[in-house]
Short mmCIF file of C-alpha atoms in Angstrom, two decimals:
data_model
loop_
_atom_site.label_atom_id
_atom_site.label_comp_id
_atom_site.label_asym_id
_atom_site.label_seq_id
_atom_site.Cartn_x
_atom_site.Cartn_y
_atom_site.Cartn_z
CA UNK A 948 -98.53 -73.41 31.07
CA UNK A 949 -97.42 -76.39 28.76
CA UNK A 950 -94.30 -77.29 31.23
CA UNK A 951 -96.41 -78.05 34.36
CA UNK A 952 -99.09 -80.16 31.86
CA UNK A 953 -96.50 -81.80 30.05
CA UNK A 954 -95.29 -83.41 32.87
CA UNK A 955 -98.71 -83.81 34.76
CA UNK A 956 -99.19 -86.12 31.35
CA UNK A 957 -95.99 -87.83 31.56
CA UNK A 958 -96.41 -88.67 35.18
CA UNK A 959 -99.97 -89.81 35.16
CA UNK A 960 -99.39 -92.04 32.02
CA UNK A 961 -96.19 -93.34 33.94
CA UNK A 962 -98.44 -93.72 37.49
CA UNK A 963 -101.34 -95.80 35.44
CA UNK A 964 -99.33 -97.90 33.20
CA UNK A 965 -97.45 -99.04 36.81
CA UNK A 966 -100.39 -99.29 38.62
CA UNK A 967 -101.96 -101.26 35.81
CA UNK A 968 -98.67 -103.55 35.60
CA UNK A 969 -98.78 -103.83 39.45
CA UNK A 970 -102.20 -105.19 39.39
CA UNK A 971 -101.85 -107.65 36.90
CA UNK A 972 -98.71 -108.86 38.17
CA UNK A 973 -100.32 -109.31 41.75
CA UNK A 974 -103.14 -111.37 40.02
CA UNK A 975 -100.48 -113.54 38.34
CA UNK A 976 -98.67 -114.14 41.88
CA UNK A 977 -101.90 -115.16 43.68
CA UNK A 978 -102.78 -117.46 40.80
CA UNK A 979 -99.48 -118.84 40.71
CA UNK A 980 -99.65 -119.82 44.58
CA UNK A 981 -103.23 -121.35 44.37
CA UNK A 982 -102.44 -123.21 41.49
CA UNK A 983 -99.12 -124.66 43.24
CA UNK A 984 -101.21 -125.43 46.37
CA UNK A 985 -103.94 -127.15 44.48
CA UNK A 986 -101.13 -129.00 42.74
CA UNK A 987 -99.45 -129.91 46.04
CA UNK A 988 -102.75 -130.74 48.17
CA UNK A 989 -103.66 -133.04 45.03
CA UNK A 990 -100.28 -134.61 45.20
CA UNK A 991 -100.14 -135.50 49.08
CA UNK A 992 -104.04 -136.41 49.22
CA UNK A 993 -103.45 -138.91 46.29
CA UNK A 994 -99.97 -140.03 46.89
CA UNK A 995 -99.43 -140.82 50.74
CA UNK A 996 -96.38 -141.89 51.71
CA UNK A 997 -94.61 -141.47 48.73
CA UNK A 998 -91.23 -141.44 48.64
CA UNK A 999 -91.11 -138.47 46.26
CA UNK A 1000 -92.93 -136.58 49.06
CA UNK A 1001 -90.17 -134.67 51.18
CA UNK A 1002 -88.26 -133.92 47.36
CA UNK A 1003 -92.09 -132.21 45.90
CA UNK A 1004 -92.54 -130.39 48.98
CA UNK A 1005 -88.71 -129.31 49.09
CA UNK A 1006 -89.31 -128.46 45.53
CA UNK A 1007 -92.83 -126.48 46.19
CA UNK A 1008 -91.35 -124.26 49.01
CA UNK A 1009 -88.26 -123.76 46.79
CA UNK A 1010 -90.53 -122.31 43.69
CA UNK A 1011 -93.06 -120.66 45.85
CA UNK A 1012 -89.77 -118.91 47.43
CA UNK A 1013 -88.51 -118.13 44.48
CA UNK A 1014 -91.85 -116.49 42.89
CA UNK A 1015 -92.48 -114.96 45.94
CA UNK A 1016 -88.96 -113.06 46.14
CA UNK A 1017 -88.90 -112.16 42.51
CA UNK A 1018 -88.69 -108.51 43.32
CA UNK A 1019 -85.94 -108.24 45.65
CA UNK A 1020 -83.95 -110.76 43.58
CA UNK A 1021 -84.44 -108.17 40.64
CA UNK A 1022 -83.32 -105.67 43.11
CA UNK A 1023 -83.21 -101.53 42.07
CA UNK A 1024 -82.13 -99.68 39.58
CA UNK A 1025 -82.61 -99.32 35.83
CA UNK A 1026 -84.10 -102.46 34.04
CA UNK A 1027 -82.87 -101.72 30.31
CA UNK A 1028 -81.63 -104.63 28.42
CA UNK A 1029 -78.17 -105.40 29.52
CA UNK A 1030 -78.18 -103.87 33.30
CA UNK A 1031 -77.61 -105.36 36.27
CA UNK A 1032 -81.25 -105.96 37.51
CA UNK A 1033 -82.23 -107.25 34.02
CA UNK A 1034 -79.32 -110.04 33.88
CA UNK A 1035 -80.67 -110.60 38.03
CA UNK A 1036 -84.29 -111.39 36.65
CA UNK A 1037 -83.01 -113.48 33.76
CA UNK A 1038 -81.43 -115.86 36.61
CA UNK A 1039 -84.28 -115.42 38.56
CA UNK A 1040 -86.90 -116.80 35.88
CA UNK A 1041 -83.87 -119.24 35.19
CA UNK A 1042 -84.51 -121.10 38.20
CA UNK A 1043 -87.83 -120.53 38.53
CA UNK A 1044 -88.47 -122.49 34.84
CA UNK A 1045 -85.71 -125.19 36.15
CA UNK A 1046 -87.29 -125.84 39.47
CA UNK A 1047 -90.95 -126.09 37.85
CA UNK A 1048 -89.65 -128.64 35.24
CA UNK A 1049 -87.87 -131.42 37.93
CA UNK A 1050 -90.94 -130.77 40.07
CA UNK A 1051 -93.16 -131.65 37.05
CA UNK A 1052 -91.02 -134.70 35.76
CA UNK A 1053 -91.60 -135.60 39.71
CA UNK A 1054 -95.11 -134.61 39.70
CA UNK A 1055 -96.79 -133.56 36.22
CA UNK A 1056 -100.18 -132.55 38.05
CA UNK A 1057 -97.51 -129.42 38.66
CA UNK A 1058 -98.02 -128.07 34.90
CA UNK A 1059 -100.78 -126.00 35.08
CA UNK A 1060 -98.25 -123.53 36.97
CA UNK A 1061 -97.26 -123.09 33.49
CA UNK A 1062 -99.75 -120.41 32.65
CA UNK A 1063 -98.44 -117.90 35.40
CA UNK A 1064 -95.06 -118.58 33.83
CA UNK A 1065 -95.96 -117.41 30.54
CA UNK A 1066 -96.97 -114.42 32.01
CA UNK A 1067 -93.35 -114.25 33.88
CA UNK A 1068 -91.76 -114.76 30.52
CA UNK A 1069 -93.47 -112.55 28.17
CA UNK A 1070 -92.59 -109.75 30.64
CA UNK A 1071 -88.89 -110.60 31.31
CA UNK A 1072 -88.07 -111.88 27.90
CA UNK A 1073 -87.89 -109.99 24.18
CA UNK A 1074 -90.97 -111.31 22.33
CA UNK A 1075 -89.57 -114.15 20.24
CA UNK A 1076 -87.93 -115.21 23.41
CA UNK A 1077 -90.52 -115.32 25.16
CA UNK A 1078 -92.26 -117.38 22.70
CA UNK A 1079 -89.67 -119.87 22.20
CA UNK A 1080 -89.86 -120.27 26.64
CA UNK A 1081 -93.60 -121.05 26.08
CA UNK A 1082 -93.62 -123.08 23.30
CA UNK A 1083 -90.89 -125.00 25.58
CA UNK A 1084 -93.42 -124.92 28.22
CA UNK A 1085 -96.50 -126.08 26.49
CA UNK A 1086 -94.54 -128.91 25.54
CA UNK A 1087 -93.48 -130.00 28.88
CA UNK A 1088 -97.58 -129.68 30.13
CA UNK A 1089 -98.49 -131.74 27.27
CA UNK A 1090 -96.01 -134.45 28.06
CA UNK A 1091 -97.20 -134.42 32.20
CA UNK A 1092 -100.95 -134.29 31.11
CA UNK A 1093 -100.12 -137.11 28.74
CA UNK A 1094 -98.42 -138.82 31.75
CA UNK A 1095 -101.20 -138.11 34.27
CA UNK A 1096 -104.11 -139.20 32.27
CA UNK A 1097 -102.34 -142.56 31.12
CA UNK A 1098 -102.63 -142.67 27.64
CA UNK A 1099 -103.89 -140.66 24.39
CA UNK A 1100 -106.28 -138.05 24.70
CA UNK A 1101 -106.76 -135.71 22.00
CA UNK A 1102 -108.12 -132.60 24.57
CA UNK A 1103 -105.10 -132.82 26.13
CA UNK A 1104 -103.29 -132.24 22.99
CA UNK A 1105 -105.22 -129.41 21.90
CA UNK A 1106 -105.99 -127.22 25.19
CA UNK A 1107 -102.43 -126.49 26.16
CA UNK A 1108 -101.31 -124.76 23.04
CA UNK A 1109 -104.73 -123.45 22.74
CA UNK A 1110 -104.13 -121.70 26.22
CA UNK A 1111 -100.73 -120.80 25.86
CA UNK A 1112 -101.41 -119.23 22.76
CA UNK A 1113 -104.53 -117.10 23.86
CA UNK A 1114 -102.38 -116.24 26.90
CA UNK A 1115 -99.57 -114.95 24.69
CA UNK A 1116 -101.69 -113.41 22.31
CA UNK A 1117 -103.79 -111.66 25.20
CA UNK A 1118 -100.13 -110.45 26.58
CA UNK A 1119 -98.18 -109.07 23.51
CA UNK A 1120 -101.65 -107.04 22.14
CA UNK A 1121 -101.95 -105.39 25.67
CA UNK A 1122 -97.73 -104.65 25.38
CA UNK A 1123 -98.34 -102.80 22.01
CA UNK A 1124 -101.47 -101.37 23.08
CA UNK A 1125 -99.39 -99.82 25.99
CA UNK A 1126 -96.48 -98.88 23.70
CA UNK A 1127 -98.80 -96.84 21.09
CA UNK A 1128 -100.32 -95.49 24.33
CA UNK A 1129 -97.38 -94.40 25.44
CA UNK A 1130 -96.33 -92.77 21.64
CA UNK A 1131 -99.67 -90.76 21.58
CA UNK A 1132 -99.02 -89.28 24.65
CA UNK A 1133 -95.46 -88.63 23.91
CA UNK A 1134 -96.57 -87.18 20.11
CA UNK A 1135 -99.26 -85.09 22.38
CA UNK A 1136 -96.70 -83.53 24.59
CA UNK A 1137 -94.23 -82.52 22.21
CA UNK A 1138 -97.08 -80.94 19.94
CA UNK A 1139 -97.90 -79.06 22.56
CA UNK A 1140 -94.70 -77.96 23.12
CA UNK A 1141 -94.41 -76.83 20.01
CA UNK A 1142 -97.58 -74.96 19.71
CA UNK A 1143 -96.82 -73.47 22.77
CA UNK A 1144 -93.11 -72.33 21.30
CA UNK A 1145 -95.14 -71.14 18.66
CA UNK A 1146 -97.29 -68.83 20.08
CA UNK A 1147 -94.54 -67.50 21.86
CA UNK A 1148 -93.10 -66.56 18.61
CA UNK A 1149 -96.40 -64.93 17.54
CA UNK A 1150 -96.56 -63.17 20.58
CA UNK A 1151 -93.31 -61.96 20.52
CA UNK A 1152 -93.13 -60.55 16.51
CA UNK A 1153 -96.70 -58.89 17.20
CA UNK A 1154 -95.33 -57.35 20.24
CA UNK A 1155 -92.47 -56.24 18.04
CA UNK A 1156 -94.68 -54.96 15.08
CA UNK A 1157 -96.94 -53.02 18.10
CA UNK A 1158 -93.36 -51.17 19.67
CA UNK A 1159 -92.18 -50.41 15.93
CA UNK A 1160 -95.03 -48.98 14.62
CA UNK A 1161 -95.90 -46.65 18.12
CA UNK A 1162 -92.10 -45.54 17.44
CA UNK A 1163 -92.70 -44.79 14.07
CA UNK A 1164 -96.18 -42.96 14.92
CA UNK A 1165 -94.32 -41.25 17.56
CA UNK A 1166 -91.39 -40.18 15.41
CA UNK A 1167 -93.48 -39.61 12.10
CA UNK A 1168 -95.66 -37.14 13.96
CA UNK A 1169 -92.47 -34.64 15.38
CA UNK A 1170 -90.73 -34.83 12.02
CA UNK A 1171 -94.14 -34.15 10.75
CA UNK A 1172 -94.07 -31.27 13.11
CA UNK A 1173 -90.63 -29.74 12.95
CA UNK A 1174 -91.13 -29.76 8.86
CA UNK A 1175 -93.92 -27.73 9.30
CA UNK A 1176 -92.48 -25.37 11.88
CA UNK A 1177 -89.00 -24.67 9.95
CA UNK A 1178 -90.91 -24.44 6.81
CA UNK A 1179 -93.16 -21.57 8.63
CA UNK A 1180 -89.76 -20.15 9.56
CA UNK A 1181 -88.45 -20.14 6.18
CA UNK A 1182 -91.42 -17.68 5.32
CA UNK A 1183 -90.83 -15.80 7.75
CA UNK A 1184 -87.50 -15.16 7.99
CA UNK A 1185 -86.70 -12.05 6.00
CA UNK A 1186 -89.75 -10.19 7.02
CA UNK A 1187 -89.78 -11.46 11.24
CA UNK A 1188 -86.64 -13.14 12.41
CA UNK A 1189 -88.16 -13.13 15.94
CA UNK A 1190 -91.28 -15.30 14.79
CA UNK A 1191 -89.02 -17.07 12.84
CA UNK A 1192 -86.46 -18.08 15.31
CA UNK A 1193 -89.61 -18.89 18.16
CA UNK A 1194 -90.59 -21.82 14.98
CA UNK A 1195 -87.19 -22.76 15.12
CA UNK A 1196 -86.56 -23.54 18.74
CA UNK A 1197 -90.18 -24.95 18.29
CA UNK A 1198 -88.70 -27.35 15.98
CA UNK A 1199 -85.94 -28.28 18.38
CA UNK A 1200 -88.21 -28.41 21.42
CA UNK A 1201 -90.24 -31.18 19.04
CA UNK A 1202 -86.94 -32.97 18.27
CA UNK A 1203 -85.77 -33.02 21.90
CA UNK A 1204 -88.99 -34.81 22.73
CA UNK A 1205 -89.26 -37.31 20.08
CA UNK A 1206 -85.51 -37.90 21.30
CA UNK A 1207 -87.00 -38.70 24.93
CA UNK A 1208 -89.68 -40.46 24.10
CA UNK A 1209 -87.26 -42.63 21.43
CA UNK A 1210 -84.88 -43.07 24.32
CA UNK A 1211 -87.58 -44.18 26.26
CA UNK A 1212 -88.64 -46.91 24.07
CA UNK A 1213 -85.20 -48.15 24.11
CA UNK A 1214 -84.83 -48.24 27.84
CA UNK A 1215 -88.09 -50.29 28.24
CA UNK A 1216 -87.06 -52.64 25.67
CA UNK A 1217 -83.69 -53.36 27.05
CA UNK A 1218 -82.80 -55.88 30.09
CA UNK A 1219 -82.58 -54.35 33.09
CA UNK A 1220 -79.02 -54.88 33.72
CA UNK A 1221 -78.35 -52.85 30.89
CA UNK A 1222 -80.79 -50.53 31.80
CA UNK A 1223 -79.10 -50.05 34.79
CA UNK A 1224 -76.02 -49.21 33.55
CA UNK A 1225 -74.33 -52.11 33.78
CA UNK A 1226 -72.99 -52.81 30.52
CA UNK A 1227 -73.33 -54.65 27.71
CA UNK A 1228 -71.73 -57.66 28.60
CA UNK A 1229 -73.92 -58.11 31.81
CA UNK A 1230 -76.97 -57.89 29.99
CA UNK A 1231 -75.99 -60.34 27.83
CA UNK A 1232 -74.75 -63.06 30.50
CA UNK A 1233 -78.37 -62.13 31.79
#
C-alpha cells in the first residue's frame, strides 16, 4: 500500500511545484513584454525621428526574441549545476542582461524591464549570484532614472533598491518555502516506508510465534498421548501383552500423526519450488 502512495506523493508534489513554477514564470514573461512595449511606445511617441530609432527597435525585437525563446535555448535534459542546459541558460540570461543594458544606455525609460530580470536571475543563478546580478541591475535603473528625470531626485534613489529588494526577498522565501516543502514530504514518505517495513516485521514474527506455538500444541498433545499410552502398557505388560501391545501401536499410530501433521507444517511454510521438489537451490534463487 505505501509503494503506490509514496509515489502518488512524490508525483503530485513534483506536478504542483511545476505547475506553480509554470505559472509564475508565465506571469513574469507577459510582464516582461508589456513593460518592453510600454517602454518602446514611450520611446517612439516621445522621440520621433530619432536617429537611435532603427538601433532601439533592433534592440527591442532582439530582447523580446531572446525572452521569448528562453526555453528552447535551454533546450532538454537535466538542469543540475554544471550540465549542458544549465551552461545554455547561463548564455541565454548572458545576453539577455547585455542586450537590456546597451538598450538602456540608448534608452533608460528601458529599466523598469529590470524587475522581470530579477526574477530571471534569482531562478538561473545560485543565491549570492543572483544577488550580486541585481544589485548590478538596480544600479544601472538608478543611473537611467537619474538620466530620464534630469537631475537629483531622492524617490528615485530610494524605490529601485526598495523594489529590487522586496522582489528578491519575495523570491528566495518562496525558494526555501518550496525546499522545506519538498523535505517534509520527502521525511513523510520515507517514514512511511519505514512504518510500513515495520509492520511487516510485526506481522511476520507474530505469524511466526502463531505457526510455532500450533506446532508445539500439536506436538505437546501426541507426546502427551503416547506417554500415557506406553505408560498404560508398562502396567500391563506382564499380566496382558495383547492390551499392552494394542497401547503400543496406539502410541505409534499417535507418533505417525504428529509426524504428518509436523511434515505438514513444514510443507506449508516452505516456497513452493521446494515444495515441489525442486531442490534447495531453486527455492533459494526463488
Amino acid at each position: 500500500m505505501s509503494k503506490p502512495y509514496d509515489s502518488y506523493a512524490s508525483n503530485t508534489s513534483g506536478d504542483t511545484a511545476d505547475a506553480d513554477s509554470r505559472w509564475l514564470g508565465a506571469v513574469m514573461h507577459v510582464a516582461f513584454f508589456l513593460l518592453l512595449g510600454g517602454a518602446l511606445a514611450r520611446f517612439l511617441l516621445r522621440h520621433p525621428g530619432e536617429p537611435r530609432t532603427p538601433w532601439i527597435i533592433a534592440l527591442s525585437l532582439t530582447l523580446a526574441v531572446l525572452h521569448l525563446l528562453g526555453p528552447v535555448l535551454s533546450g532538454p535534459g537535466p538542469s543540475g549545476p554544471g550540465t549542458p542546459a544549465a551552461r545554455r541558460r547561463l548564455v541565454r540570461l548572458g545576453l539577455v542582461v547585455v542586450v537590456w543594458m546597451v538598450l538602456v544606455v540608448l534608452a533608460p525609460s528601458f529599466s523598469w524591464c529590470a524587475v522581470p530580470l530579477f526574477y530571471t536571475g534569482l531562478r538561473t543563478l545560485p543565491a549570492r549570484a543572483a544577488l550580486v546580478l541585481v544589485t548590478v541591475l538596480t544600479v544601472f535603473v538608478v543611473a537611467a532614472q537619474f538620466r530620464l528625470a534630469g537631475g537629483f531626485d531622492p524617490n528615485l534613489l530610494l524605490a529601485p533598491p526598495a523594489v529590487a529588494a522586496i522582489a528578491a526577498a519575495v523570491f528566495l522565501h518562496t525558494e526555501r518555502q518550496a525546499a522545506r516543502q519538498r523535505a517534509l514530504i520527502d521525511d513523510l514518505i520515507r517514514t512511511r516506508r519505514e512504518l510500513a517495513a515495520s509492520e511487516r516485521r510485526e506481522g511476520t514474527l507474530a505469524e511466526r510465534q502463531r505457526l510455532s506455538m500450533e506446532i508445539h500444541d500439536s506436538l505437546a498433545q501426541g507426546l502427551s498421548s503416547q506417554r500415557m499410552l506406553l505408560q498404560a502398557a508398562e502396567r500391563v505388560w506382564e499380566s496382558d501383552q495383547d492390551k499392552a501391545r494394542a497401547h503400543v501401536r496406539g502410541a505409534a499410530s499417535v507418533a505417525e500423526h504428529n509426524l504428518a501433521e509436523a511434515r505438514r507444517f513444514v510443507h506449508d511454510l516452505a516456497p513452493a519450488d521446494l515444495a515441489r521438489g525442486g531442490g534447495l537451490a531453486a527455492a533459494l534463487r526463488a
